[in-house]
Amino acid sequence: AQSVTQLGSHVSVSEGALVLLRCNYSSSVPPYLFWYVQYPNQGLQLLLKYTSAATLVKGINGFEAEFKKSETSFHLTKPSAHMSDAAEYFCAVIRSGAGSYQLTFGKGTKLSVIP
Amino acid sequence: DAGVTQSPTHLIKTRGQQVTLRCSPKSGHDTVSWYQQALGQGPQFIFQYYEEEERQRGNFPDRFSGHQFPNYSSELNVNALLLGDSALYLCASNGRVNTEAFFGQGTRLTVV
């Protein structure tokens, strides 16, 4: 069974500083991995996805993530934080099989950006 | 393209009542999934519909049921509401060959 663990329920960074949100996965088969962002009282928006192509994945809003099989990690980074990045971020893995696309989410990391 | 749309946006119900939430998938998508997101938690998979049938189900009781219509829209029904059913209910759709799921804005259900 696939699962993801997000380290740190709350991360604070200064505006302009590096953003690093951690996600480790557990999967018995090569996973598909995703990062979603959720603004208050909103649905989820896809930031980026890894589907076994390039290990460094670039997403929207300047975010990127690197798939590291040896570390079973898929950490999300952004070189310079902006106030508008303050939101909750979810790492997710697909439980694939028989054409099903059931997402299993981590518990989320709330990112605060300090002016 | 309107994306995934859900209705209503907010709902208040009393314990023991029944509720129906609605979802229209993104244009071109034929698969609809429902998720429950409790406060401070990640979304939890409830079930998924494809070709008007429930294809997969998460760890939710039978009080949670659903339906998919020929136009691919879907309903989530919850019977005998409990206080613990209070959550944001998210609908997601995806196409047959695309692994990317698009989410709606959600329905905030409050059970009092």
PDB file of C-alpha atoms in Angstrom:
ATOM      1  CA  ALA A   1       0.000   0.000   0.000  1.00  0.00           C
ATOM      2  CA  GLN A   2       1.150   3.506  -0.772  1.00  0.00           C
ATOM      3  CA  SER A   3       1.456   6.260   1.822  1.00  0.00           C
ATOM      4  CA  VAL A   4       3.167   9.610   2.323  1.00  0.00           C
ATOM      5  CA  THR A   5       4.538  11.305   5.422  1.00  0.00           C
ATOM      6  CA  GLN A   6       4.971  15.053   5.606  1.00  0.00           C
ATOM      7  CA  LEU A   7       7.551  16.164   8.142  1.00  0.00           C
ATOM      8  CA  GLY A   8       6.505  19.309   9.964  1.00  0.00           C
ATOM      9  CA  SER A   9       2.891  20.358  10.277  1.00  0.00           C
ATOM     10  CA  HIS A  10       3.904  24.033  10.284  1.00  0.00           C
ATOM     11  CA  VAL A  11       6.840  25.759   8.596  1.00  0.00           C
ATOM     12  CA  SER A  12       7.668  29.462   8.857  1.00  0.00           C
ATOM     13  CA  VAL A  13      10.054  31.269   6.525  1.00  0.00           C
ATOM     14  CA  SER A  14      10.966  34.886   5.921  1.00  0.00           C
ATOM     15  CA  GLU A  15       9.952  36.543   2.681  1.00  0.00           C
ATOM     16  CA  GLY A  16      12.747  35.904   0.162  1.00  0.00           C
ATOM     17  CA  ALA A  17      14.085  32.843   1.989  1.00  0.00           C
ATOM     18  CA  LEU A  18      14.248  29.290   0.715  1.00  0.00           C
ATOM     19  CA  VAL A  19      11.118  27.185   1.100  1.00  0.00           C
ATOM     20  CA  LEU A  20      11.625  23.474   1.827  1.00  0.00           C
ATOM     21  CA  LEU A  21       8.646  21.231   2.555  1.00  0.00           C
ATOM     22  CA  ARG A  22       9.432  17.582   3.184  1.00  0.00           C
ATOM     23  CA  CYS A  23       7.606  14.520   1.963  1.00  0.00           C
ATOM     24  CA  ASN A  24       8.621  10.873   2.211  1.00  0.00           C
ATOM     25  CA  TYR A  25       6.717   8.108   0.508  1.00  0.00           C
ATOM     26  CA  SER A  26       6.205   4.432   1.003  1.00  0.00           C
ATOM     27  CA  SER A  27       5.257   2.379  -2.005  1.00  0.00           C
ATOM     28  CA  SER A  28       5.585  -1.206  -3.120  1.00  0.00           C
ATOM     29  CA  VAL A  29       5.575  -0.142  -6.763  1.00  0.00           C
ATOM     30  CA  PRO A  30       6.993   2.904  -8.572  1.00  0.00           C
ATOM     31  CA  PRO A  31       4.780   5.729  -7.377  1.00  0.00           C
ATOM     32  CA  TYR A  32       3.184   8.704  -8.993  1.00  0.00           C
ATOM     33  CA  LEU A  33       3.658  11.654  -6.613  1.00  0.00           C
ATOM     34  CA  PHE A  34       1.964  15.023  -6.399  1.00  0.00           C
ATOM     35  CA  TRP A  35       2.112  18.280  -4.506  1.00  0.00           C
ATOM     36  CA  TYR A  36      -1.107  20.239  -4.043  1.00  0.00           C
ATOM     37  CA  VAL A  37      -1.653  23.666  -2.488  1.00  0.00           C
ATOM     38  CA  GLN A  38      -4.766  24.747  -0.611  1.00  0.00           C
ATOM     39  CA  TYR A  39      -5.581  28.346   0.218  1.00  0.00           C
ATOM     40  CA  PRO A  40      -8.043  29.046   3.066  1.00  0.00           C
ATOM     41  CA  ASN A  41     -11.574  27.858   2.317  1.00  0.00           C
ATOM     42  CA  GLN A  42     -10.534  26.684  -1.143  1.00  0.00           C
ATOM     43  CA  GLY A  43     -10.143  23.395  -2.955  1.00  0.00           C
ATOM     44  CA  LEU A  44      -6.818  21.864  -3.946  1.00  0.00           C
ATOM     45  CA  GLN A  45      -4.658  23.132  -6.789  1.00  0.00           C
ATOM     46  CA  LEU A  46      -1.998  20.954  -8.380  1.00  0.00           C
ATOM     47  CA  LEU A  47       1.508  22.415  -8.070  1.00  0.00           C
ATOM     48  CA  LEU A  48       3.440  19.636  -9.773  1.00  0.00           C
ATOM     49  CA  LYS A  49       3.528  15.906 -10.388  1.00  0.00           C
ATOM     50  CA  TYR A  50       6.072  13.122 -10.822  1.00  0.00           C
ATOM     51  CA  THR A  51       5.069  10.325 -13.158  1.00  0.00           C
ATOM     52  CA  SER A  52       8.374   8.461 -13.649  1.00  0.00           C
ATOM     53  CA  ALA A  53       9.837  10.812 -16.256  1.00  0.00           C
ATOM     54  CA  ALA A  54      12.430  13.418 -15.166  1.00  0.00           C
ATOM     55  CA  THR A  55      13.325  13.209 -11.471  1.00  0.00           C
ATOM     56  CA  LEU A  56      13.409  17.007 -11.119  1.00  0.00           C
ATOM     57  CA  VAL A  57       9.929  18.322 -11.658  1.00  0.00           C
ATOM     58  CA  LYS A  58       9.116  21.974 -12.169  1.00  0.00           C
ATOM     59  CA  GLY A  59       5.693  23.257 -11.252  1.00  0.00           C
ATOM     60  CA  ILE A  60       3.718  26.438 -11.103  1.00  0.00           C
ATOM     61  CA  ASN A  61       4.581  29.559  -9.104  1.00  0.00           C
ATOM     62  CA  GLY A  62       8.321  28.773  -9.091  1.00  0.00           C
ATOM     63  CA  PHE A  63       8.038  25.520  -7.118  1.00  0.00           C
ATOM     64  CA  GLU A  64       9.962  22.378  -7.937  1.00  0.00           C
ATOM     65  CA  ALA A  65      10.450  18.940  -6.421  1.00  0.00           C
ATOM     66  CA  GLU A  66      13.028  16.215  -6.817  1.00  0.00           C
ATOM     67  CA  PHE A  67      12.189  12.517  -6.748  1.00  0.00           C
ATOM     68  CA  LYS A  68      14.909  10.608  -4.890  1.00  0.00           C
ATOM     69  CA  LYS A  69      14.317   6.883  -4.942  1.00  0.00           C
ATOM     70  CA  SER A  70      17.261   6.127  -2.639  1.00  0.00           C
ATOM     71  CA  GLU A  71      15.791   8.381   0.031  1.00  0.00           C
ATOM     72  CA  THR A  72      12.113   7.686  -0.824  1.00  0.00           C
ATOM     73  CA  SER A  73      11.636  11.443  -0.802  1.00  0.00           C
ATOM     74  CA  PHE A  74       9.828  14.041  -2.882  1.00  0.00           C
ATOM     75  CA  HIS A  75      10.599  17.350  -1.155  1.00  0.00           C
ATOM     76  CA  LEU A  76       9.091  20.609  -2.437  1.00  0.00           C
ATOM     77  CA  THR A  77      11.309  23.681  -2.786  1.00  0.00           C
ATOM     78  CA  LYS A  78      11.151  27.287  -3.898  1.00  0.00           C
ATOM     79  CA  PRO A  79      14.266  29.497  -3.926  1.00  0.00           C
ATOM     80  CA  SER A  80      12.569  32.651  -2.678  1.00  0.00           C
ATOM     81  CA  ALA A  81       9.351  32.764  -0.661  1.00  0.00           C
ATOM     82  CA  HIS A  82       6.641  35.279  -1.474  1.00  0.00           C
ATOM     83  CA  MET A  83       3.853  36.398   0.810  1.00  0.00           C
ATOM     84  CA  SER A  84       1.342  34.828  -1.576  1.00  0.00           C
ATOM     85  CA  ASP A  85       2.901  31.387  -0.938  1.00  0.00           C
ATOM     86  CA  ALA A  86       1.329  31.270   2.526  1.00  0.00           C
ATOM     87  CA  ALA A  87      -1.043  28.292   2.326  1.00  0.00           C
ATOM     88  CA  GLU A  88      -1.287  24.621   3.208  1.00  0.00           C
ATOM     89  CA  TYR A  89       0.630  22.139   1.099  1.00  0.00           C
ATOM     90  CA  PHE A  90      -0.217  18.480   0.648  1.00  0.00           C
ATOM     91  CA  CYS A  91       1.922  15.697  -0.725  1.00  0.00           C
ATOM     92  CA  ALA A  92      -0.006  12.823  -2.300  1.00  0.00           C
ATOM     93  CA  VAL A  93       0.625   9.458  -3.917  1.00  0.00           C
ATOM     94  CA  ILE A  94      -1.507   7.552  -6.344  1.00  0.00           C
ATOM     95  CA  ARG A  95      -2.711   4.101  -5.471  1.00  0.00           C
ATOM     96  CA  SER A  96      -2.802   2.744  -8.970  1.00  0.00           C
ATOM     97  CA  GLY A  97      -4.380  -0.373 -10.311  1.00  0.00           C
ATOM     98  CA  ALA A  98      -7.205  -1.232 -12.626  1.00  0.00           C
ATOM     99  CA  GLY A  99      -7.262   2.311 -13.938  1.00  0.00           C
ATOM    100  CA  SER A 100      -8.125   3.816 -10.589  1.00  0.00           C
ATOM    101  CA  TYR A 101      -6.637   7.126  -9.495  1.00  0.00           C
ATOM    102  CA  GLN A 102      -7.192   7.090  -5.737  1.00  0.00           C
ATOM    103  CA  LEU A 103      -5.007   9.736  -4.100  1.00  0.00           C
ATOM    104  CA  THR A 104      -3.548   9.142  -0.649  1.00  0.00           C
ATOM    105  CA  PHE A 105      -2.624  12.435   1.020  1.00  0.00           C
ATOM    106  CA  GLY A 106      -0.261  13.401   3.781  1.00  0.00           C
ATOM    107  CA  LYS A 107      -1.529  15.425   6.725  1.00  0.00           C
ATOM    108  CA  GLY A 108      -0.333  18.673   5.201  1.00  0.00           C
ATOM    109  CA  THR A 109       2.199  21.373   6.031  1.00  0.00           C
ATOM    110  CA  LYS A 110       1.035  24.891   6.711  1.00  0.00           C
ATOM    111  CA  LEU A 111       3.490  27.436   5.330  1.00  0.00           C
ATOM    112  CA  SER A 112       3.673  30.868   6.911  1.00  0.00           C
ATOM    113  CA  VAL A 113       5.702  33.645   5.269  1.00  0.00           C
ATOM    114  CA  ILE A 114       7.006  36.378   7.551  1.00  0.00           C
ATOM    115  CA  PRO A 115       7.438  39.849   6.041  1.00  0.00           C
TER     116      PRO A 115
ATOM    117  CA  ASP B   1     -13.961  25.638 -19.122  1.00  0.00           C
ATOM    118  CA  ALA B   2     -15.701  25.865 -15.745  1.00  0.00           C
ATOM    119  CA  GLY B   3     -13.532  23.215 -14.120  1.00  0.00           C
ATOM    120  CA  VAL B   4     -14.995  21.067 -11.354  1.00  0.00           C
ATOM    121  CA  THR B   5     -18.029  22.664  -9.761  1.00  0.00           C
ATOM    122  CA  GLN B   6     -19.639  21.688  -6.473  1.00  0.00           C
ATOM    123  CA  SER B   7     -22.862  22.707  -4.820  1.00  0.00           C
ATOM    124  CA  PRO B   8     -23.774  23.947  -2.351  1.00  0.00           C
ATOM    125  CA  THR B   9     -20.711  25.751  -1.005  1.00  0.00           C
ATOM    126  CA  HIS B  10     -21.884  25.640   2.601  1.00  0.00           C
ATOM    127  CA  LEU B  11     -24.462  23.563   4.399  1.00  0.00           C
ATOM    128  CA  ILE B  12     -25.662  23.235   7.991  1.00  0.00           C
ATOM    129  CA  LYS B  13     -27.526  20.103   9.027  1.00  0.00           C
ATOM    130  CA  THR B  14     -28.774  18.590  12.265  1.00  0.00           C
ATOM    131  CA  ARG B  15     -27.610  15.248  13.652  1.00  0.00           C
ATOM    132  CA  GLY B  16     -29.584  12.367  12.181  1.00  0.00           C
ATOM    133  CA  GLN B  17     -30.526  14.201   9.011  1.00  0.00           C
ATOM    134  CA  GLN B  18     -29.527  13.250   5.485  1.00  0.00           C
ATOM    135  CA  VAL B  19     -27.549  15.374   3.038  1.00  0.00           C
ATOM    136  CA  THR B  20     -26.838  15.334  -0.700  1.00  0.00           C
ATOM    137  CA  LEU B  21     -23.837  17.063  -2.221  1.00  0.00           C
ATOM    138  CA  ARG B  22     -23.410  17.576  -5.955  1.00  0.00           C
ATOM    139  CA  CYS B  23     -20.461  17.682  -8.324  1.00  0.00           C
ATOM    140  CA  SER B  24     -20.011  18.406 -12.021  1.00  0.00           C
ATOM    141  CA  PRO B  25     -16.687  17.216 -13.416  1.00  0.00           C
ATOM    142  CA  LYS B  26     -14.335  19.160 -15.623  1.00  0.00           C
ATOM    143  CA  SER B  27     -15.254  19.009 -19.287  1.00  0.00           C
ATOM    144  CA  GLY B  28     -13.909  15.832 -20.885  1.00  0.00           C
ATOM    145  CA  HIS B  29     -13.508  13.975 -17.588  1.00  0.00           C
ATOM    146  CA  ASP B  30     -15.446  10.789 -16.893  1.00  0.00           C
ATOM    147  CA  THR B  31     -14.188   9.758 -13.455  1.00  0.00           C
ATOM    148  CA  VAL B  32     -15.317  11.406 -10.224  1.00  0.00           C
ATOM    149  CA  SER B  33     -13.861  10.889  -6.758  1.00  0.00           C
ATOM    150  CA  TRP B  34     -15.051  12.193  -3.406  1.00  0.00           C
ATOM    151  CA  TYR B  35     -12.838  13.117  -0.467  1.00  0.00           C
ATOM    152  CA  GLN B  36     -13.550  14.167   3.116  1.00  0.00           C
ATOM    153  CA  GLN B  37     -11.221  16.720   4.683  1.00  0.00           C
ATOM    154  CA  ALA B  38     -11.658  17.171   8.414  1.00  0.00           C
ATOM    155  CA  LEU B  39     -10.305  20.325   9.989  1.00  0.00           C
ATOM    156  CA  GLY B  40      -6.503  20.278  10.121  1.00  0.00           C
ATOM    157  CA  GLN B  41      -6.223  17.009   8.195  1.00  0.00           C
ATOM    158  CA  GLY B  42      -5.435  15.892   4.680  1.00  0.00           C
ATOM    159  CA  PRO B  43      -8.255  14.744   2.409  1.00  0.00           C
ATOM    160  CA  GLN B  44      -9.414  11.152   2.885  1.00  0.00           C
ATOM    161  CA  PHE B  45     -10.699   9.135  -0.067  1.00  0.00           C
ATOM    162  CA  ILE B  46     -14.374   8.175   0.193  1.00  0.00           C
ATOM    163  CA  PHE B  47     -15.098   6.548  -3.180  1.00  0.00           C
ATOM    164  CA  GLN B  48     -14.715   6.856  -6.909  1.00  0.00           C
ATOM    165  CA  TYR B  49     -17.255   6.561  -9.733  1.00  0.00           C
ATOM    166  CA  TYR B  50     -16.655   5.559 -13.307  1.00  0.00           C
ATOM    167  CA  GLU B  51     -19.239   4.555 -15.901  1.00  0.00           C
ATOM    168  CA  GLU B  52     -21.968   5.123 -13.294  1.00  0.00           C
ATOM    169  CA  GLU B  53     -20.544   2.490 -10.959  1.00  0.00           C
ATOM    170  CA  GLU B  54     -18.577   2.705  -7.718  1.00  0.00           C
ATOM    171  CA  ARG B  55     -15.122   1.513  -8.681  1.00  0.00           C
ATOM    172  CA  GLN B  56     -13.207   1.933  -5.435  1.00  0.00           C
ATOM    173  CA  ARG B  57     -14.151   2.725  -1.870  1.00  0.00           C
ATOM    174  CA  GLY B  58     -12.169   4.008   1.078  1.00  0.00           C
ATOM    175  CA  ASN B  59     -12.703   3.221   4.728  1.00  0.00           C
ATOM    176  CA  PHE B  60     -16.092   4.891   5.154  1.00  0.00           C
ATOM    177  CA  PRO B  61     -19.325   3.375   6.491  1.00  0.00           C
ATOM    178  CA  ASP B  62     -22.341   2.523   4.369  1.00  0.00           C
ATOM    179  CA  ARG B  63     -23.985   5.768   5.511  1.00  0.00           C
ATOM    180  CA  PHE B  64     -21.899   7.301   2.737  1.00  0.00           C
ATOM    181  CA  SER B  65     -23.261   6.486  -0.698  1.00  0.00           C
ATOM    182  CA  GLY B  66     -23.019   7.989  -4.122  1.00  0.00           C
ATOM    183  CA  HIS B  67     -24.241   8.054  -7.647  1.00  0.00           C
ATOM    184  CA  GLN B  68     -22.935   8.998 -11.049  1.00  0.00           C
ATOM    185  CA  PHE B  69     -25.226  10.108 -13.833  1.00  0.00           C
ATOM    186  CA  PRO B  70     -24.879   9.527 -17.593  1.00  0.00           C
ATOM    187  CA  ASN B  71     -23.484  13.075 -18.003  1.00  0.00           C
ATOM    188  CA  TYR B  72     -20.695  12.081 -15.510  1.00  0.00           C
ATOM    189  CA  SER B  73     -21.947  14.393 -12.746  1.00  0.00           C
ATOM    190  CA  SER B  74     -22.105  12.842  -9.303  1.00  0.00           C
ATOM    191  CA  GLU B  75     -23.833  13.019  -5.953  1.00  0.00           C
ATOM    192  CA  LEU B  76     -22.582  12.152  -2.501  1.00  0.00           C
ATOM    193  CA  ASN B  77     -25.250  11.180   0.034  1.00  0.00           C
ATOM    194  CA  VAL B  78     -24.692  10.889   3.748  1.00  0.00           C
ATOM    195  CA  ASN B  79     -27.417   9.406   5.954  1.00  0.00           C
ATOM    196  CA  ALA B  80     -27.886   9.637   9.718  1.00  0.00           C
ATOM    197  CA  LEU B  81     -25.458  12.507  10.070  1.00  0.00           C
ATOM    198  CA  LEU B  82     -23.068  12.557  13.020  1.00  0.00           C
ATOM    199  CA  LEU B  83     -21.216  15.511  14.476  1.00  0.00           C
ATOM    200  CA  GLY B  84     -18.013  13.887  13.180  1.00  0.00           C
ATOM    201  CA  ASP B  85     -19.241  14.183   9.614  1.00  0.00           C
ATOM    202  CA  SER B  86     -18.574  17.918   9.780  1.00  0.00           C
ATOM    203  CA  ALA B  87     -15.862  18.519   7.176  1.00  0.00           C
ATOM    204  CA  LEU B  88     -14.991  19.956   3.800  1.00  0.00           C
ATOM    205  CA  TYR B  89     -16.131  17.542   1.109  1.00  0.00           C
ATOM    206  CA  LEU B  90     -14.073  17.704  -2.052  1.00  0.00           C
ATOM    207  CA  CYS B  91     -14.928  16.360  -5.456  1.00  0.00           C
ATOM    208  CA  ALA B  92     -12.191  15.568  -7.972  1.00  0.00           C
ATOM    209  CA  SER B  93     -12.397  14.523 -11.591  1.00  0.00           C
ATOM    210  CA  ASN B  94      -9.912  13.051 -14.016  1.00  0.00           C
ATOM    211  CA  GLY B  95      -9.897  11.660 -17.495  1.00  0.00           C
ATOM    212  CA  ARG B  96      -9.342   8.097 -18.489  1.00  0.00           C
ATOM    213  CA  VAL B  97      -5.712   8.457 -19.486  1.00  0.00           C
ATOM    214  CA  ASN B  98      -4.667  11.443 -17.397  1.00  0.00           C
ATOM    215  CA  THR B  99      -3.439  10.843 -13.870  1.00  0.00           C
ATOM    216  CA  GLU B 100      -3.979  14.471 -12.868  1.00  0.00           C
ATOM    217  CA  ALA B 101      -7.026  15.029 -10.679  1.00  0.00           C
ATOM    218  CA  PHE B 102      -8.720  18.423 -10.702  1.00  0.00           C
ATOM    219  CA  PHE B 103     -10.511  19.466  -7.530  1.00  0.00           C
ATOM    220  CA  GLY B 104     -13.583  21.559  -6.924  1.00  0.00           C
ATOM    221  CA  GLN B 105     -13.820  24.259  -4.262  1.00  0.00           C
ATOM    222  CA  GLY B 106     -15.546  21.901  -1.899  1.00  0.00           C
ATOM    223  CA  THR B 107     -18.718  21.877   0.177  1.00  0.00           C
ATOM    224  CA  ARG B 108     -18.336  22.833   3.824  1.00  0.00           C
ATOM    225  CA  LEU B 109     -20.749  20.658   5.830  1.00  0.00           C
ATOM    226  CA  THR B 110     -21.456  21.543   9.445  1.00  0.00           C
ATOM    227  CA  VAL B 111     -23.481  19.107  11.545  1.00  0.00           C
ATOM    228  CA  VAL B 112     -24.983  20.569  14.722  1.00  0.00           C
TER     229      VAL B 112
END
